[in-house]
């Protein structure tokens, strides 16, 4: 099927994108390698495929976006994922970030509140042979029966840090999320100590679609 092709041209464009992201400050070779492997064009709507290897966010279905590759890279770098980690992603969207996490060897659990996106990401990642567990639900609740998690990543703008996700993080775990209102958010890393307290650091300003409660 032509749609699922990953041509030499796509691979070449992807290598250039990786070099662009490297110049913007991403240093983790494992993260750059994962971005180099995931065929981003297959996660985009047909009208945008030719822009897939620009370092930009683009619209997907249900009024949502596939994040900018640099943003995916910095969130993934901050997470410090190791092979075998249980990683919870809130905001499946296109499934692109979940595929990047799976390339790093994580056991990925991804929640989406929009049924249409939950279904389409699941079909695509199965076709691409990425093993990710998808959930249709409200990320504010996390996944209490599957936790605790080594890493948690939120890919939508959180007005507040969701309490239940802090609880579902293992001691020694890391939570990465953009915190703030609709105009701009601060990329925030929370590191949970072995005693259960948190160290918070901030990593620049970003713009995400909002994290909303409930499901649709
Ligand atoms: N990670 C995605 C990707 O790789 O394409 C991009 C995610 S997009 C910027 C944010 C996503 O978060 C949207 O698909 C949106 O529907 C979802 N979302 C917003 N609030 C949510 C919630 N409470 N629970 C789960 N998903 C949520």
Coordinates of N, CA and C and ligand atoms in Angstrom, one line a residue:
X1 N 0.9 -1.2 0.0 CA 0.0 0.0 0.0 C 0.9 1.3 0.0
X2 N 0.7 2.2 -0.9 CA 1.5 3.3 -1.1 C 1.6 4.2 0.2
X3 N 0.5 4.3 0.9 CA 0.4 5.1 2.1 C 1.4 4.7 3.2
X4 N 1.7 3.3 3.2 CA 2.5 2.9 4.3 C 4.0 2.9 3.9
X5 N 4.3 3.4 2.7 CA 5.7 3.4 2.3 C 6.6 4.3 3.1
X6 N 7.9 3.8 3.3 CA 8.9 4.6 3.9 C 10.1 4.6 3.0
X7 N 10.1 5.6 2.1 CA 11.1 5.6 1.0 C 12.5 6.1 1.4
X8 N 13.4 6.0 0.5 CA 14.7 6.6 0.7 C 14.6 8.1 0.9
X9 N 13.7 8.7 0.2 CA 13.5 10.2 0.3 C 13.0 10.5 1.7
X10 N 12.0 9.7 2.2 CA 11.5 10.0 3.6 C 12.7 9.8 4.6
X11 N 13.5 8.8 4.4 CA 14.6 8.5 5.3 C 15.6 9.6 5.3
X12 N 15.9 10.2 4.1 CA 16.8 11.3 3.9 C 16.3 12.5 4.6
X13 N 15.0 12.8 4.4 CA 14.4 14.0 5.1 C 14.4 13.8 6.6
X14 N 14.2 12.6 7.0 CA 14.2 12.3 8.5 C 15.6 12.6 9.1
X15 N 16.7 12.2 8.4 CA 18.0 12.4 8.9 C 18.3 13.9 9.0
X16 N 17.8 14.7 8.0 CA 18.0 16.1 8.1 C 17.3 16.7 9.3
X17 N 16.1 16.2 9.5 CA 15.3 16.7 10.7 C 16.0 16.4 12.0
X18 N 16.6 15.2 12.1 CA 17.4 14.8 13.3 C 18.6 15.8 13.5
X19 N 19.2 16.2 12.4 CA 20.4 17.1 12.5 C 19.9 18.5 13.0
X20 N 18.7 18.9 12.5 CA 18.1 20.2 12.9 C 17.8 20.2 14.4
X21 N 17.2 19.1 14.8 CA 16.9 19.0 16.3 C 18.2 18.9 17.1
X22 N 19.2 18.2 16.6 CA 20.5 18.2 17.3 C 21.0 19.6 17.5
X23 N 21.0 20.4 16.4 CA 21.5 21.8 16.5 C 20.7 22.6 17.5
X24 N 19.4 22.3 17.7 CA 18.6 23.0 18.6 C 18.9 22.6 20.1
X25 N 19.8 21.6 20.3 CA 20.2 21.4 21.6 C 19.9 20.0 22.2
X26 N 19.3 19.1 21.4 CA 19.0 17.7 21.9 C 20.3 16.9 21.7
X27 N 20.8 16.3 22.9 CA 22.1 15.7 22.9 C 22.0 14.1 23.0
X28 N 20.8 13.7 23.5 CA 20.7 12.2 23.8 C 20.6 11.4 22.5
X29 N 21.7 10.7 22.2 CA 21.7 10.0 20.9 C 20.6 8.9 20.8
X30 N 20.2 8.3 22.0 CA 19.1 7.3 21.9 C 17.8 8.0 21.4
X31 N 17.6 9.2 21.9 CA 16.4 9.9 21.5 C 16.4 10.3 20.0
X32 N 17.6 10.8 19.6 CA 17.8 11.2 18.2 C 17.6 10.0 17.3
X33 N 18.1 8.9 17.7 CA 18.1 7.6 17.0 C 16.6 7.2 16.8
X34 N 15.8 7.3 17.9 CA 14.4 6.9 17.9 C 13.7 7.8 16.9
X35 N 13.9 9.1 16.9 CA 13.3 10.0 16.0 C 13.7 9.7 14.5
X36 N 14.9 9.2 14.4 CA 15.4 8.9 13.0 C 14.7 7.6 12.5
X37 N 14.1 6.8 13.4 CA 13.5 5.5 13.0 C 12.0 5.6 12.8
X38 N 11.3 6.5 13.4 CA 9.9 6.5 13.3 C 9.4 7.3 12.1
X39 N 8.7 6.7 11.2 CA 8.2 7.4 10.0 C 7.1 8.4 10.2
X40 N 7.5 9.6 10.6 CA 6.5 10.6 11.0 C 5.4 10.8 10.0
X41 N 5.8 10.7 8.7 CA 4.8 11.0 7.6 C 3.6 10.1 7.7
X42 N 3.7 8.9 8.3 CA 2.6 8.0 8.3 C 1.6 8.3 9.4
X43 N 2.0 9.3 10.3 CA 1.2 9.7 11.4 C 0.4 11.0 11.1
X44 N 0.6 11.5 9.9 CA 0.0 12.8 9.5 C -1.2 12.6 8.6
X45 N -2.1 13.5 8.6 CA -3.2 13.5 7.6 C -2.7 13.8 6.2
X46 N -3.4 13.2 5.2 CA -2.8 13.2 3.9 C -2.4 14.6 3.4
X47 N -3.2 15.6 3.7 CA -2.9 17.0 3.3 C -1.6 17.6 3.8
X48 N -1.0 16.9 4.8 CA 0.2 17.5 5.5 C 1.4 16.6 5.3
X49 N 1.2 15.5 4.6 CA 2.3 14.5 4.5 C 3.6 15.1 4.0
X50 N 3.5 16.0 3.0 CA 4.7 16.6 2.5 C 5.5 17.5 3.4
X51 N 4.8 17.9 4.5 CA 5.5 18.7 5.5 C 6.0 17.9 6.7
X52 N 5.9 16.6 6.6 CA 6.1 15.7 7.8 C 7.5 15.9 8.4
X53 N 8.5 16.3 7.6 CA 9.8 16.4 8.2 C 10.3 17.8 8.4
X54 N 9.3 18.7 8.5 CA 9.6 20.0 9.0 C 9.5 20.0 10.5
X55 N 10.2 20.8 11.2 CA 10.2 20.8 12.7 C 9.0 21.7 13.1
X56 N 7.8 21.2 12.9 CA 6.6 21.9 13.2 C 5.5 21.0 13.7
X57 N 4.6 21.6 14.5 CA 3.4 20.8 14.9 C 2.4 21.0 13.7
X58 N 1.5 20.0 13.5 CA 0.5 20.0 12.4 C -0.8 19.5 13.0
X59 N -1.9 20.0 12.4 CA -3.2 19.5 12.8 C -3.4 18.1 12.5
X60 N -4.1 17.3 13.4 CA -4.6 16.0 13.1 C -6.1 16.0 13.3
X61 N -6.7 14.9 13.3 CA -8.2 14.9 13.5 C -8.6 15.4 14.9
X62 N -9.9 15.6 15.0 CA -10.6 16.0 16.3 C -10.0 17.3 16.8
X63 N -9.5 18.2 15.9 CA -9.0 19.5 16.3 C -7.8 19.4 17.2
X64 N -7.0 18.3 17.1 CA -5.8 18.2 17.9 C -4.6 18.3 17.0
X65 N -3.4 18.1 17.6 CA -2.1 18.3 16.9 C -1.2 17.2 17.1
X66 N -0.3 17.0 16.1 CA 0.9 16.1 16.3 C 2.0 17.1 16.7
X67 N 2.6 16.9 17.8 CA 3.6 17.8 18.4 C 4.8 18.0 17.5
X68 N 5.4 19.2 17.6 CA 6.6 19.5 16.9 C 7.7 18.5 17.3
X69 N 8.5 18.0 16.3 CA 9.5 17.0 16.6 C 10.5 17.4 17.7
X70 N 10.9 18.7 17.7 CA 11.8 19.2 18.8 C 11.1 19.0 20.2
X71 N 9.8 19.3 20.2 CA 9.1 19.2 21.5 C 9.0 17.7 21.9
X72 N 8.8 16.8 21.0 CA 8.8 15.4 21.3 C 10.2 15.0 21.8
X73 N 11.2 15.5 21.2 CA 12.6 15.2 21.5 C 12.9 15.7 22.9
X74 N 12.5 16.9 23.2 CA 12.9 17.5 24.6 C 12.1 16.8 25.7
X75 N 10.9 16.5 25.4 CA 10.1 15.8 26.5 C 10.7 14.4 26.7
X76 N 11.1 13.7 25.6 CA 11.6 12.4 25.7 C 13.0 12.4 26.4
X77 N 13.8 13.4 26.0 CA 15.1 13.5 26.7 C 15.0 13.7 28.2
X78 N 14.0 14.6 28.6 CA 13.8 14.9 30.0 C 13.4 13.6 30.7
X79 N 12.6 12.8 30.1 CA 12.1 11.6 30.7 C 13.2 10.6 31.1
X80 N 14.3 10.5 30.3 CA 15.4 9.6 30.5 C 14.8 8.1 30.6
X81 N 14.2 7.7 29.5 CA 13.6 6.4 29.4 C 14.7 5.3 29.3
X82 N 14.5 4.2 30.0 CA 15.4 3.1 29.8 C 14.6 1.9 29.3
X83 N 15.2 1.0 28.6 CA 14.5 -0.2 28.1 C 13.9 -0.9 29.2
X84 N 12.6 -1.3 29.0 CA 11.9 -2.0 30.1 C 11.1 -1.2 31.0
X85 N 11.3 0.1 31.0 CA 10.5 1.1 31.8 C 9.0 1.0 31.5
X86 N 8.2 1.1 32.5 CA 6.8 1.3 32.3 C 6.5 2.8 32.1
X87 N 6.0 3.2 30.9 CA 5.8 4.6 30.7 C 4.4 4.9 30.4
X88 N 3.8 5.8 31.1 CA 2.4 6.3 30.8 C 2.5 7.5 30.0
X89 N 1.8 7.5 28.9 CA 1.7 8.8 28.1 C 0.2 9.2 28.2
X90 N 0.0 10.5 28.5 CA -1.4 11.1 28.5 C -1.5 11.9 27.2
X91 N -2.4 11.6 26.4 CA -2.6 12.3 25.1 C -2.0 11.6 23.9
X92 N -2.6 10.4 23.5 CA -2.1 9.6 22.4 C -2.0 10.4 21.1
X93 N -3.0 11.2 20.8 CA -3.1 12.0 19.6 C -2.9 11.1 18.4
X94 N -1.8 11.4 17.6 CA -1.5 10.6 16.4 C -0.9 9.2 16.7
X95 N -0.3 9.1 17.9 CA 0.5 7.9 18.3 C 1.9 8.0 18.0
X96 N 2.4 9.2 17.5 CA 3.8 9.4 17.1 C 4.7 9.3 18.4
X97 N 4.4 10.0 19.4 CA 5.2 10.0 20.6 C 5.3 8.6 21.2
X98 N 4.1 7.9 21.2 CA 4.1 6.6 21.7 C 5.1 5.7 21.0
X99 N 5.1 5.9 19.6 CA 6.1 5.1 18.8 C 7.5 5.4 19.2
X100 N 7.8 6.7 19.4 CA 9.2 7.1 19.8 C 9.5 6.4 21.1
X101 N 8.6 6.4 22.1 CA 8.9 5.7 23.4 C 9.1 4.2 23.2
X102 N 8.3 3.6 22.3 CA 8.4 2.2 22.1 C 9.8 1.9 21.4
X103 N 10.3 2.8 20.5 CA 11.6 2.6 19.9 C 12.7 2.6 21.0
X104 N 12.5 3.2 22.1 CA 13.4 3.3 23.2 C 13.4 2.0 24.1
X105 N 12.4 1.1 23.8 CA 12.3 -0.1 24.5 C 11.4 0.0 25.7
X106 N 10.6 1.1 25.8 CA 9.7 1.2 26.9 C 8.4 0.4 26.7
X107 N 7.8 0.0 27.9 CA 6.5 -0.6 27.8 C 5.5 0.5 27.9
X108 N 4.9 0.9 26.8 CA 4.1 2.1 26.7 C 2.6 1.9 27.0
X109 N 2.0 2.7 27.8 CA 0.6 2.7 28.1 C 0.2 4.1 27.8
X110 N -0.7 4.3 26.8 CA -1.1 5.6 26.3 C -2.6 5.8 26.4
X111 N -3.0 7.0 27.0 CA -4.4 7.3 27.2 C -4.8 8.5 26.3
X112 N -6.0 8.3 25.7 CA -6.5 9.4 24.9 C -8.0 9.6 25.2
X113 N -8.4 10.9 25.3 CA -9.9 11.2 25.6 C -10.7 11.3 24.4
X114 N -10.1 11.4 23.2 CA -10.9 11.5 22.0 C -11.0 10.1 21.3
X115 N -12.2 9.5 21.3 CA -12.3 8.1 20.8 C -11.8 7.9 19.4
X116 N -12.0 8.9 18.5 CA -11.5 8.8 17.1 C -10.0 8.6 17.1
X117 N -9.3 9.4 17.9 CA -7.8 9.3 17.9 C -7.4 8.0 18.6
X118 N -8.0 7.7 19.7 CA -7.7 6.4 20.3 C -7.8 5.2 19.4
X119 N -8.8 5.2 18.5 CA -9.0 4.1 17.6 C -8.0 4.2 16.5
X120 N -7.8 5.4 15.9 CA -6.9 5.4 14.7 C -5.4 5.2 15.1
X121 N -5.0 5.7 16.2 CA -3.6 5.5 16.6 C -3.4 4.0 16.9
X122 N -4.4 3.3 17.4 CA -4.2 1.9 17.7 C -4.0 1.1 16.4
X123 N -4.8 1.4 15.4 CA -4.8 0.7 14.1 C -3.4 0.9 13.5
X124 N -3.0 2.2 13.5 CA -1.7 2.5 12.8 C -0.5 1.8 13.5
X125 N -0.4 1.9 14.9 CA 0.7 1.4 15.6 C 0.8 -0.2 15.4
X126 N -0.4 -0.8 15.4 CA -0.4 -2.2 15.2 C 0.1 -2.5 13.8
X127 N -0.3 -1.8 12.8 CA 0.2 -2.0 11.4 C 1.7 -1.8 11.3
X128 N 2.2 -0.9 12.1 CA 3.7 -0.6 12.1 C 4.5 -1.5 13.1
X129 N 3.7 -2.4 13.8 CA 4.3 -3.4 14.7 C 4.9 -2.8 15.9
X130 N 4.4 -1.7 16.4 CA 4.8 -1.1 17.7 C 3.8 -1.7 18.7
X131 N 4.4 -2.2 19.8 CA 3.6 -2.8 20.9 C 3.3 -1.8 21.9
X132 N 2.2 -1.2 21.8 CA 1.8 -0.1 22.8 C 0.4 -0.5 23.3
X133 N 0.1 -0.3 24.6 CA -1.3 -0.5 25.1 C -2.0 0.8 25.1
X134 N -3.2 0.8 24.4 CA -4.0 2.0 24.3 C -5.2 2.0 25.2
X135 N -5.5 3.2 25.7 CA -6.7 3.3 26.6 C -7.5 4.5 26.2
X136 N -8.8 4.3 26.2 CA -9.7 5.4 26.0 C -10.2 5.9 27.3
X137 N -9.8 7.1 27.7 CA -10.2 7.6 29.0 C -9.6 9.0 29.3
X138 N -9.8 9.3 30.6 CA -9.4 10.7 31.0 C -8.0 10.6 31.7
X139 N -7.0 11.2 31.1 CA -5.6 11.1 31.7 C -5.5 11.7 33.0
X140 N -6.4 12.6 33.5 CA -6.3 13.1 34.8 C -6.4 12.0 35.9
X141 N -7.1 10.9 35.5 CA -7.2 9.7 36.4 C -6.1 8.8 36.3
X142 N -5.2 8.9 35.3 CA -4.1 7.9 35.1 C -4.7 6.5 34.9
X143 N -3.9 5.5 35.2 CA -4.3 4.1 35.1 C -3.9 3.4 36.4
X144 N -4.7 3.6 37.4 CA -4.3 3.1 38.7 C -4.1 1.6 38.7
X145 N -4.9 0.8 37.9 CA -4.7 -0.6 38.0 C -3.4 -1.1 37.2
X146 N -2.8 -0.2 36.4 CA -1.6 -0.6 35.7 C -0.3 0.0 36.3
X147 N -0.5 1.0 37.1 CA 0.7 1.6 37.7 C 1.2 0.8 38.8
X148 N 2.3 1.3 39.6 CA 2.9 2.6 39.3 C 3.8 2.5 38.1
X149 N 4.2 3.7 37.6 CA 5.0 3.8 36.4 C 6.4 4.4 36.7
X150 N 7.3 4.0 35.9 CA 8.7 4.5 36.0 C 8.7 6.0 35.5
X151 N 7.9 6.2 34.5 CA 7.9 7.5 33.8 C 6.5 7.9 33.4
X152 N 6.2 9.2 33.5 CA 4.8 9.6 33.0 C 5.1 10.9 32.2
X153 N 4.4 10.9 31.0 CA 4.6 12.1 30.1 C 3.2 12.6 29.8
X154 N 3.0 13.9 29.9 CA 1.7 14.5 29.5 C 2.0 15.3 28.3
X155 N 1.2 15.1 27.2 CA 1.5 15.8 25.9 C 0.4 16.8 25.6
X156 N -0.3 17.3 26.6 CA -1.3 18.4 26.5 C -1.0 19.4 27.6
X157 N -1.5 20.6 27.5 CA -1.2 21.7 28.5 C -2.0 21.5 29.7
X158 N -1.3 21.2 30.8 CA -2.0 20.9 32.1 C -2.1 22.2 32.9
X159 N -3.3 22.6 33.2 CA -3.4 23.9 34.1 C -2.9 23.7 35.5
X160 N -3.0 22.4 35.9 CA -2.4 22.1 37.3 C -1.7 20.7 37.1
X161 N -0.8 20.4 38.1 CA -0.2 19.1 38.0 C -1.1 18.0 38.6
X162 N -1.6 17.0 37.8 CA -2.6 16.1 38.2 C -2.1 15.2 39.4
X163 N -2.8 15.4 40.5 CA -2.4 14.7 41.8 C -2.3 13.2 41.6
X164 N -3.3 12.6 40.9 CA -3.3 11.2 40.7 C -2.1 10.6 40.0
X165 N -1.6 11.5 39.1 CA -0.4 11.0 38.3 C 0.8 11.0 39.2
X166 N 0.9 12.0 40.1 CA 2.0 12.0 41.1 C 2.0 10.8 41.9
X167 N 0.8 10.3 42.3 CA 0.6 9.1 43.1 C 1.0 7.9 42.4
X168 N 0.8 7.9 41.0 CA 1.0 6.7 40.2 C 2.5 6.6 39.7
X169 N 3.3 7.5 40.2 CA 4.7 7.5 39.8 C 5.5 6.7 40.8
X170 N 6.4 5.9 40.4 CA 7.3 5.1 41.3 C 8.3 6.0 42.0
X171 N 8.7 5.7 43.2 CA 9.9 6.4 43.7 C 11.1 6.3 42.8
X172 N 11.8 7.4 42.6 CA 12.8 7.4 41.6 C 12.3 7.7 40.2
X173 N 11.0 7.9 40.0 CA 10.4 8.1 38.7 C 10.4 9.6 38.3
X174 N 10.1 9.8 37.0 CA 10.1 11.2 36.5 C 8.8 11.5 35.7
X175 N 8.2 12.6 36.0 CA 7.0 13.1 35.3 C 7.3 14.4 34.5
X176 N 7.0 14.4 33.2 CA 7.3 15.5 32.4 C 6.0 16.0 31.8
X177 N 5.8 17.3 32.0 CA 4.5 17.9 31.5 C 4.6 19.4 31.3
X178 N 3.8 19.9 30.3 CA 3.8 21.4 30.1 C 2.7 21.9 31.1
X179 N 3.1 22.8 32.0 CA 2.1 23.4 32.9 C 1.8 24.8 32.6
X180 N 0.5 25.1 32.5 CA 0.1 26.5 32.3 C -1.3 26.6 31.6
X181 N -1.7 27.8 31.3 CA -2.9 28.1 30.7 C -2.8 28.0 29.2
X182 N -3.8 28.6 28.4 CA -3.9 28.3 27.0 C -2.8 29.1 26.2
X183 N -2.3 30.2 26.7 CA -1.4 31.0 25.9 C 0.0 30.3 25.7
X184 N 0.6 29.9 26.8 CA 1.9 29.2 26.8 C 2.0 28.4 28.1
X185 N 2.9 27.4 28.1 CA 3.2 26.6 29.3 C 4.6 26.5 29.5
X186 N 5.0 26.1 30.7 CA 6.4 25.8 31.1 C 6.6 24.3 31.1
X187 N 7.6 23.9 30.4 CA 7.9 22.5 30.4 C 8.5 22.2 31.8
X188 N 7.9 21.2 32.5 CA 8.2 21.0 33.9 C 8.6 19.5 34.1
X189 N 9.7 19.3 34.8 CA 10.1 18.0 35.2 C 9.9 17.8 36.7
X190 N 9.2 16.7 37.1 CA 9.1 16.4 38.5 C 9.8 15.1 38.8
X191 N 10.8 15.1 39.7 CA 11.5 13.9 40.0 C 11.1 13.4 41.4
X192 N 10.6 12.2 41.5 CA 10.1 11.7 42.8 C 11.3 11.0 43.5
X193 N 11.6 11.4 44.7 CA 12.7 10.7 45.4 C 12.3 9.4 46.0
X194 N 13.2 8.6 46.5 CA 12.9 7.3 47.1 C 12.0 7.5 48.3
X195 N 12.0 8.7 48.9 CA 11.1 8.9 50.1 C 9.8 9.5 49.7
X196 N 9.6 9.7 48.4 CA 8.2 10.2 47.9 C 8.1 11.7 47.8
X197 N 9.2 12.5 48.1 CA 9.0 13.9 47.8 C 9.5 14.3 46.4
X198 N 9.2 15.5 46.0 CA 9.4 15.9 44.6 C 10.3 17.0 44.4
X199 N 11.2 16.9 43.4 CA 12.1 18.0 43.0 C 11.5 18.5 41.6
X200 N 11.3 19.9 41.6 CA 10.7 20.4 40.3 C 11.7 21.3 39.6
X201 N 11.9 21.1 38.3 CA 12.7 22.0 37.5 C 11.9 22.4 36.2
X202 N 12.3 23.5 35.7 CA 11.6 24.1 34.5 C 12.5 24.1 33.3
X203 N 11.9 23.9 32.1 CA 12.8 23.7 30.9 C 12.2 24.4 29.7
X204 N 11.8 25.7 29.8 CA 11.5 26.5 28.7 C 10.0 26.6 28.4
X205 N 9.6 27.5 27.5 CA 8.2 27.8 27.2 C 7.8 27.1 25.9
X206 N 6.6 26.5 26.0 CA 6.0 25.8 24.8 C 4.5 26.1 24.7
X207 N 3.9 25.7 23.6 CA 2.5 25.9 23.4 C 1.8 24.6 23.0
X208 N 1.0 24.0 23.8 CA 0.3 22.8 23.6 C -1.2 23.0 23.5
X209 N -2.0 22.1 22.9 CA -3.4 22.1 23.0 C -3.8 21.7 24.5
X210 N -5.0 22.2 25.0 CA -5.2 22.0 26.4 C -5.5 20.6 26.8
X211 N -5.2 20.2 28.1 CA -5.6 19.0 28.7 C -7.0 19.2 29.2
X212 N -8.0 18.4 28.8 CA -9.3 18.6 29.2 C -9.8 17.4 30.0
X213 N -10.7 17.6 30.9 CA -11.2 16.5 31.8 C -12.3 15.7 31.0
X214 N -12.6 14.5 31.5 CA -13.6 13.7 30.9 C -13.1 13.1 29.6
X215 N -14.1 12.4 28.8 CA -13.7 11.9 27.5 C -14.8 12.2 26.5
X216 N -14.4 12.1 25.2 CA -15.4 12.4 24.1 C -15.5 11.3 23.1
Ligands
LIG1 N1 1.3 12.8 21.8 C1 0.6 13.1 20.6 C2 1.3 12.7 19.3 O1 2.4 12.2 19.4 O2 0.6 12.9 18.3 C3 0.3 14.6 20.5 C4 -0.7 15.0 21.5 S1 -1.7 16.4 21.3 C5 -0.6 17.7 21.4 C6 -2.6 16.3 22.8 C7 -3.6 15.2 23.0 O3 -4.0 15.1 24.3 C8 -4.8 15.3 22.1 O4 -5.0 14.2 21.3 C9 -5.9 15.5 23.1 O5 -7.2 14.9 22.7 C10 -5.3 14.7 24.3 N2 -5.9 15.0 25.6 C11 -6.3 16.2 26.1 N3 -6.8 16.1 27.4 C12 -6.7 14.7 27.7 C13 -7.0 13.9 28.9 N4 -7.5 14.5 30.0 N5 -6.8 12.6 28.8 C14 -6.2 12.0 27.7 N6 -5.9 12.7 26.6 C15 -6.1 14.1 26.6

